[in-house]
mmCIF file of C-alpha atoms in Angstrom:
data_model
loop_
_atom_site.group_PDB
_atom_site.id
_atom_site.type_symbol
_atom_site.label_atom_id
_atom_site.label_comp_id
_atom_site.label_asym_id
_atom_site.label_seq_id
_atom_site.Cartn_x
_atom_site.Cartn_y
_atom_site.Cartn_z
ATOM 1 C CA UNK A 178 5.635 -2.562 -17.315
ATOM 2 C CA UNK A 179 3.288 -4.679 -15.593
ATOM 3 C CA UNK A 180 2.119 -8.163 -17.077
ATOM 4 C CA UNK A 181 0.251 -6.773 -19.237
ATOM 5 C CA UNK A 182 2.280 -4.170 -20.541
ATOM 6 C CA UNK A 183 0.846 -0.840 -19.539
ATOM 7 C CA UNK A 184 2.708 1.421 -17.135
ATOM 8 C CA UNK A 185 0.907 2.355 -13.712
ATOM 9 C CA UNK A 186 0.413 6.298 -13.677
ATOM 10 C CA UNK A 187 0.597 7.814 -9.698
ATOM 11 C CA UNK A 188 -1.144 11.475 -9.645
ATOM 12 C CA UNK A 189 -1.438 13.330 -6.210
ATOM 13 C CA UNK A 190 -4.693 12.356 -4.346
ATOM 14 C CA UNK A 191 -6.730 15.234 -3.443
ATOM 15 C CA UNK A 192 -10.417 15.448 -1.548
ATOM 16 C CA UNK A 193 -12.611 14.931 -4.428
ATOM 17 C CA UNK A 194 -11.025 11.190 -4.853
ATOM 18 C CA UNK A 195 -12.329 10.083 -1.110
ATOM 19 C CA UNK A 196 -15.554 8.066 -3.129
ATOM 20 C CA UNK A 197 -13.146 5.757 -5.075
ATOM 21 C CA UNK A 198 -10.751 6.068 -1.967
ATOM 22 C CA UNK A 199 -13.141 4.528 0.311
ATOM 23 C CA UNK A 200 -14.705 1.987 -2.221
ATOM 24 C CA UNK A 201 -11.286 0.383 -3.247
ATOM 25 C CA UNK A 202 -10.393 0.122 0.829
ATOM 26 C CA UNK A 203 -13.602 -1.399 1.375
ATOM 27 C CA UNK A 204 -12.796 -4.089 -1.208
ATOM 28 C CA UNK A 205 -9.512 -4.800 -0.238
ATOM 29 C CA UNK A 206 -10.547 -4.825 4.320
ATOM 30 C CA UNK A 207 -14.588 -5.998 3.698
ATOM 31 C CA UNK A 208 -13.327 -9.329 2.295
ATOM 32 C CA UNK A 209 -11.866 -10.395 5.630
ATOM 33 C CA UNK A 210 -13.313 -12.996 7.891
ATOM 34 C CA UNK A 211 -15.772 -11.917 9.973
ATOM 35 C CA UNK A 212 -17.132 -8.681 7.401
ATOM 36 C CA UNK A 213 -19.039 -10.479 5.442
ATOM 37 C CA UNK A 214 -21.563 -11.762 8.154
ATOM 38 C CA UNK A 215 -23.058 -8.775 9.276
ATOM 39 C CA UNK A 216 -25.966 -6.867 6.990
ATOM 40 C CA UNK A 217 -24.731 -4.241 3.864
ATOM 41 C CA UNK A 218 -25.864 -0.817 5.702
ATOM 42 C CA UNK A 219 -23.486 -1.977 8.876
ATOM 43 C CA UNK A 220 -20.663 -3.289 6.816
ATOM 44 C CA UNK A 221 -20.442 0.053 4.874
ATOM 45 C CA UNK A 222 -20.240 2.521 7.812
ATOM 46 C CA UNK A 223 -18.385 0.183 10.134
ATOM 47 C CA UNK A 224 -15.612 0.208 6.950
ATOM 48 C CA UNK A 225 -16.473 3.891 5.950
ATOM 49 C CA UNK A 226 -15.583 4.394 9.818
ATOM 50 C CA UNK A 227 -12.561 2.721 9.704
ATOM 51 C CA UNK A 228 -11.671 4.120 6.642
ATOM 52 C CA UNK A 229 -11.393 7.382 8.086
ATOM 53 C CA UNK A 230 -10.172 6.363 11.206
ATOM 54 C CA UNK A 231 -7.325 4.994 9.449
ATOM 55 C CA UNK A 232 -6.539 8.379 7.536
ATOM 56 C CA UNK A 233 -6.744 9.545 10.651
ATOM 57 C CA UNK A 234 -3.526 7.185 12.024
ATOM 58 C CA UNK A 235 -1.632 7.760 9.357
ATOM 59 C CA UNK A 236 -1.110 10.938 8.936
ATOM 60 C CA UNK A 237 -0.507 10.888 13.267
ATOM 61 C CA UNK A 238 2.121 8.587 12.263
ATOM 62 C CA UNK A 239 3.700 9.197 9.400
ATOM 63 C CA UNK A 240 3.437 13.024 9.080
ATOM 64 C CA UNK A 241 5.390 13.245 5.845
ATOM 65 C CA UNK A 242 2.861 10.621 4.336
ATOM 66 C CA UNK A 243 2.072 10.818 0.294
ATOM 67 C CA UNK A 244 -0.753 9.820 -1.020
ATOM 68 C CA UNK A 245 -1.352 8.533 -4.667
ATOM 69 C CA UNK A 246 -3.731 6.721 -6.910
ATOM 70 C CA UNK A 247 -3.068 4.673 -9.486
ATOM 71 C CA UNK A 248 -4.335 4.896 -12.177
ATOM 72 C CA UNK A 249 -3.896 1.892 -15.441
ATOM 73 C CA UNK A 250 -5.267 3.840 -19.228
ATOM 74 C CA UNK A 251 -6.412 6.914 -16.917
ATOM 75 C CA UNK A 252 -8.767 4.726 -14.395
ATOM 76 C CA UNK A 253 -8.521 4.842 -11.326
ATOM 77 C CA UNK A 254 -7.172 1.162 -9.643
ATOM 78 C CA UNK A 255 -4.984 1.454 -6.121
ATOM 79 C CA UNK A 256 -2.973 3.701 -3.993
ATOM 80 C CA UNK A 257 -0.320 4.205 -2.837
ATOM 81 C CA UNK A 258 0.623 5.628 0.271
ATOM 82 C CA UNK A 259 4.451 6.231 0.808
ATOM 83 C CA UNK A 260 7.099 8.368 3.190
ATOM 84 C CA UNK A 261 9.703 9.946 1.602
ATOM 85 C CA UNK A 262 11.966 10.608 4.864
ATOM 86 C CA UNK A 263 16.129 11.187 4.625
ATOM 87 C CA UNK A 264 16.971 7.951 5.897
ATOM 88 C CA UNK A 265 14.467 5.294 3.467
ATOM 89 C CA UNK A 266 11.395 5.341 1.524
ATOM 90 C CA UNK A 267 8.725 3.991 3.845
ATOM 91 C CA UNK A 268 5.976 1.665 2.051
ATOM 92 C CA UNK A 269 2.896 2.033 4.061
ATOM 93 C CA UNK A 270 0.391 0.845 1.218
ATOM 94 C CA UNK A 271 -0.501 -0.545 -1.483
ATOM 95 C CA UNK A 272 -4.027 -1.352 -1.989
ATOM 96 C CA UNK A 273 -5.337 -2.119 -6.047
ATOM 97 C CA UNK A 274 -8.938 -3.382 -7.405
ATOM 98 C CA UNK A 275 -9.342 -6.184 -7.077
ATOM 99 C CA UNK A 276 -10.261 -7.439 -10.862
ATOM 100 C CA UNK A 277 -6.339 -5.505 -11.532
ATOM 101 C CA UNK A 278 -4.600 -7.318 -8.111
ATOM 102 C CA UNK A 279 -1.811 -10.129 -9.450
ATOM 103 C CA UNK A 280 -1.154 -8.107 -12.415
ATOM 104 C CA UNK A 281 2.595 -6.690 -12.409
ATOM 105 C CA UNK A 282 0.825 -3.749 -11.158
ATOM 106 C CA UNK A 283 2.076 -3.560 -7.198
ATOM 107 C CA UNK A 284 5.075 -5.394 -8.257
ATOM 108 C CA UNK A 285 5.939 -2.031 -10.631
ATOM 109 C CA UNK A 286 4.666 0.261 -8.066
ATOM 110 C CA UNK A 287 7.698 -1.717 -5.907
ATOM 111 C CA UNK A 288 10.092 -1.595 -8.226
ATOM 112 C CA UNK A 289 9.630 2.540 -8.437
ATOM 113 C CA UNK A 290 10.062 2.428 -4.668
ATOM 114 C CA UNK A 291 13.345 0.967 -5.427
ATOM 115 C CA UNK A 292 14.361 2.391 -8.502
ATOM 116 C CA UNK A 293 14.036 5.867 -6.406
ATOM 117 C CA UNK A 294 15.941 4.401 -2.964
ATOM 118 C CA UNK A 295 17.961 3.219 -5.087
ATOM 119 C CA UNK A 296 19.200 6.631 -6.901
ATOM 120 C CA UNK A 297 19.142 8.657 -3.909
ATOM 121 C CA UNK A 298 21.032 5.348 -1.429
ATOM 122 C CA UNK A 299 18.209 4.921 0.982
ATOM 123 C CA UNK A 300 16.724 1.592 2.015
ATOM 124 C CA UNK A 301 12.540 0.963 1.250
ATOM 125 C CA UNK A 302 11.712 -0.174 4.535
ATOM 126 C CA UNK A 303 7.427 -1.445 4.962
ATOM 127 C CA UNK A 304 5.737 -3.510 7.719
ATOM 128 C CA UNK A 305 4.087 -7.009 6.996
ATOM 129 C CA UNK A 306 1.110 -8.407 8.435
ATOM 130 C CA UNK A 307 1.759 -12.090 8.932
ATOM 131 C CA UNK A 308 -1.997 -13.201 8.254
ATOM 132 C CA UNK A 309 -1.950 -11.478 4.600
ATOM 133 C CA UNK A 310 0.109 -14.107 3.145
ATOM 134 C CA UNK A 311 1.900 -10.268 0.882
ATOM 135 C CA UNK A 312 5.619 -10.898 3.500
ATOM 136 C CA UNK A 313 5.875 -13.901 -0.102
ATOM 137 C CA UNK A 314 5.912 -10.620 -2.453
ATOM 138 C CA UNK A 315 7.497 -9.045 -0.789
ATOM 139 C CA UNK A 316 10.469 -11.292 -0.760
ATOM 140 C CA UNK A 317 10.474 -12.404 -4.204
ATOM 141 C CA UNK A 318 11.684 -8.789 -4.965
ATOM 142 C CA UNK A 319 14.203 -8.855 -2.904
ATOM 143 C CA UNK A 320 12.897 -7.532 0.807
ATOM 144 C CA UNK A 321 14.240 -8.734 4.162
ATOM 145 C CA UNK A 322 12.679 -8.827 7.057
ATOM 146 C CA UNK A 323 15.066 -6.843 9.663
ATOM 147 C CA UNK A 324 12.368 -7.253 12.605
ATOM 148 C CA UNK A 325 10.456 -10.373 13.277
ATOM 149 C CA UNK A 326 7.363 -9.228 15.347
ATOM 150 C CA UNK A 327 4.654 -11.530 17.358
ATOM 151 C CA UNK A 328 1.406 -9.864 14.422
ATOM 152 C CA UNK A 329 3.901 -9.118 11.715
ATOM 153 C CA UNK A 330 7.437 -8.157 10.300
ATOM 154 C CA UNK A 331 9.451 -4.888 9.632
ATOM 155 C CA UNK A 332 11.231 -5.297 6.128
ATOM 156 C CA UNK A 333 13.994 -3.861 4.508
ATOM 157 C CA UNK A 334 15.296 -4.138 0.805
ATOM 158 C CA UNK A 335 18.501 -2.263 0.703
ATOM 159 C CA UNK A 336 20.130 -2.066 -2.872
ATOM 160 C CA UNK A 337 24.014 -3.207 -2.743
ATOM 161 C CA UNK A 338 26.291 -2.250 -5.174
#
């Protein structure tokens, strides 16, 4: 459940979701420094290109990736990318539209993965870039840094009975 008392619903992403997923990508990456100074058509074209490069990169790096559309009240509001592996659940990315961030949706998604991992006796692993500030969010949910890096850290959550 989120802070508003509504549980996010996951469904497998389909090819017909691409316009929404592109718009979502544009809201997450387009807000980064430097993008705002580009003319809108150039910014949109570059972000669309990077969106497709991300899809290809994730497919290459995570052939077991499962991409979900996150919905609240039937409306798509985000994306969850996870790889279920024999040794861990890998949280690849959570992305939410700006108007639904900080409402508990991301926490509910992570707690759902933690619940699944606990039942399977597996850790949840992820990578956090240093410049995003998201590491505090994951620490609050019980994740610990397992591999510090120059650009980002690998983190892990492991339920201990």
